[in-house]
Amino acid sequence: MASQGDNVVVSSVNLEKLLCMKGGKGEASYANNSQAQALHARAMLHHLLETLDRVRLTSSEVPFQVVDLGCSSGNNTISTIDVIIKHMIKRYESSGLEPPEFGAFFSDLPSNDFNTLFQLLPPSANYGGSMEECLAASGHRNYFAAAVPGSFYRRLFPSRSINVFHSSFCLHWLSQVPESVVDKRSRAYNRGRVYIHGAGEAVAEAYKQQFRKDLADFMRARSQEIKNGGSMFLACLGRTSVEPTDQGGAGLLFGTHYQDAWDDLVREGLITREKRDTFNIPVYAPSLQEFKEVVEANGSYTINKLEIFKGGSPLVVNHPDDAAEVGRALANSCRSVSGVLVDAHIGDRLSEELFLRVERRGTNHAKELVEKLQFYHIVASLSFA
């Protein structure tokens, strides 16, 4: 049976233009499936505030600029920006200084649903009045907002223009699927799999090297954009295992029931083996040591904190004993972050079939998912001298 998407290939050339969390406000949208990220972010809030306490206060005549890299399209990024700016206002006031004007840049790939994001923004305070009136405006945002589309693995901002960079749950997304992983002539060809979890050594090395290159590019770009005295708070998926092919929670999410659902489509003759094998999730959960080595190699940052943080389950369910609810949560979680890639690779109709099978398998293994599906995050607090 042929798919309407059979001639579409998710390649390294178009991944940057294609990749995004599922937009809109539907059941499978990222906006409605990012409650777990919100819970994990709240658990890490004290680390973020410690990072902000290290930021050098600047003159009130110079705007204070904050960036959220990988903002996606839900409320989480707005809440984070609000926390950052309110904390910095308190720091200025407690130091007896007049707070400056604040600017917030929401940045993600061009395919991100910025329309939904900006519909969620609270109304702007009246910047025609005094700064004191703006900062006191209840229920309003006390900052100027702008979208900056583009890959954070390249330069996005003018030199020495940003005070605070924030990025949560994003840096595990690679800039591309390693080319050798989808090349049948390569030792790293990931035959029979759609993810690194449980794959061979050559596949692991390809993913690892792609991650190292991407993170190095990220660090290099930010070191040119951040102001002296600025700080950066980063959180991304991490793993506790030494072996790259044991991706922990990400492995359980994409390497088991999700993988089995792809295999179902092959067995049922809905897609070919080659169609499955040329799809790979461009996600890599690094070890703490791998992350540290890249940061230290850059040499531009002081590491204030770098640790593994237990985030919890990516599935938020009201009734853990309801197997059907757990299955739906698994399917929606997978779809909200990878659905756009799946749609492009096999077409909308077969994508629907795939996630129905993910839901079915999640329902059948609900107890295991509730007990074992746990994410660990690498949390990094960095300062720029």
XYZ file of C-alpha atoms in Angstrom, residues 98-256:
159
model
C 16.543 52.020 38.551
C 15.591 49.010 36.405
C 16.291 49.368 32.690
C 13.869 48.561 29.908
C 13.699 44.856 29.148
C 13.617 43.056 25.841
C 12.754 39.385 25.361
C 13.628 37.438 22.242
C 11.739 34.202 21.579
C 13.858 32.116 19.221
C 13.253 28.837 17.431
C 13.474 27.344 13.953
C 11.520 29.129 11.202
C 8.878 26.371 11.130
C 7.947 27.052 14.772
C 4.361 28.139 15.430
C 5.144 31.702 16.495
C 1.526 32.726 15.816
C 0.202 30.499 18.613
C 3.027 31.621 20.899
C 2.358 35.318 20.506
C -1.375 34.826 20.950
C -0.520 33.544 24.429
C 1.525 36.621 25.378
C -0.085 38.868 27.997
C -0.820 42.396 26.770
C 1.993 44.909 26.858
C 2.250 47.449 29.640
C 1.843 51.078 28.627
C 5.336 52.035 27.582
C 4.120 55.558 26.968
C 4.162 56.134 30.733
C 7.021 56.147 33.190
C 9.182 53.090 33.791
C 7.748 52.825 37.308
C 4.220 52.661 35.891
C 5.243 50.009 33.364
C 6.874 47.801 35.965
C 3.886 48.092 38.283
C 1.320 47.185 35.616
C -0.547 44.156 36.957
C -1.391 41.364 34.521
C 0.722 42.894 31.800
C 4.174 42.093 30.489
C 6.874 44.573 31.352
C 9.123 43.829 28.392
C 9.289 44.271 24.651
C 8.869 40.989 22.773
C 10.225 39.821 19.426
C 10.624 36.558 17.514
C 13.998 35.505 16.132
C 13.704 32.558 13.720
C 16.809 30.500 13.041
C 18.994 27.655 14.235
C 20.727 28.238 17.557
C 23.692 26.328 16.180
C 24.569 29.544 14.329
C 24.779 33.253 15.185
C 21.391 34.881 15.819
C 22.196 38.167 17.572
C 24.649 41.077 17.301
C 27.947 40.820 19.104
C 27.860 41.508 22.881
C 24.133 42.278 22.891
C 22.544 39.681 25.233
C 22.549 39.620 29.047
C 20.868 36.262 29.661
C 20.485 33.168 27.505
C 18.034 30.475 28.558
C 17.398 27.149 26.845
C 15.461 24.213 28.260
C 14.786 20.780 26.773
C 16.261 21.678 23.374
C 19.982 20.988 23.042
C 19.436 17.242 22.755
C 17.891 17.951 19.338
C 20.636 17.593 16.749
C 20.983 19.949 13.808
C 20.578 16.944 11.527
C 20.367 13.185 11.473
C 23.988 12.034 11.041
C 24.355 11.366 7.317
C 26.070 8.010 7.791
C 23.130 6.718 9.836
C 20.819 6.756 6.795
C 23.479 5.779 4.218
C 23.151 2.092 3.296
C 26.823 2.016 2.266
C 27.981 3.107 5.733
C 28.952 0.969 8.736
C 26.767 3.337 10.738
C 23.610 2.600 8.728
C 20.964 2.181 11.419
C 19.265 -0.825 9.855
C 16.028 -1.891 11.508
C 15.864 1.067 13.892
C 14.555 4.623 14.020
C 16.718 5.772 16.962
C 20.163 5.305 18.486
C 18.866 3.367 21.517
C 20.082 -0.223 21.313
C 21.947 0.392 18.047
C 25.497 -0.586 17.149
C 28.786 1.101 18.050
C 29.167 2.874 14.693
C 25.690 4.390 14.985
C 26.471 5.560 18.519
C 29.707 7.180 17.381
C 27.924 9.007 14.547
C 25.299 10.407 16.913
C 27.936 11.330 19.500
C 30.120 13.199 17.015
C 27.114 15.079 15.634
C 26.175 16.150 19.153
C 29.719 17.304 19.941
C 29.881 19.381 16.758
C 26.463 20.913 17.363
C 27.118 21.833 20.989
C 30.507 23.298 20.050
C 28.806 25.447 17.399
C 26.191 26.547 19.932
C 28.797 27.544 22.510
C 30.876 29.395 19.918
C 27.902 31.426 18.681
C 26.747 32.401 22.165
C 30.271 33.401 23.226
C 30.144 36.082 20.534
C 26.634 37.306 21.351
C 26.638 37.409 25.168
C 27.681 40.542 27.045
C 30.580 40.546 29.454
C 29.086 39.652 32.817
C 26.214 37.780 31.199
C 25.045 34.297 32.115
C 23.528 31.276 30.445
C 21.196 28.624 31.865
C 20.899 25.395 29.885
C 18.938 22.202 30.488
C 18.744 19.271 28.092
C 18.125 15.549 28.191
C 21.038 13.664 29.702
C 21.841 10.062 30.485
C 23.385 8.310 33.450
C 24.777 5.389 31.451
C 28.322 5.432 30.065
C 27.084 3.754 26.889
C 25.607 6.144 24.284
C 23.251 3.435 23.003
C 21.526 3.377 26.404
C 19.596 6.627 26.099
C 17.643 6.176 29.306
C 14.203 7.808 29.293
C 14.597 8.976 25.715
C 15.406 5.393 24.778
C 12.241 4.113 26.413
C 10.234 6.850 24.703
C 11.596 6.382 21.166
C 13.371 3.033 21.259
C 10.683 0.620 22.454
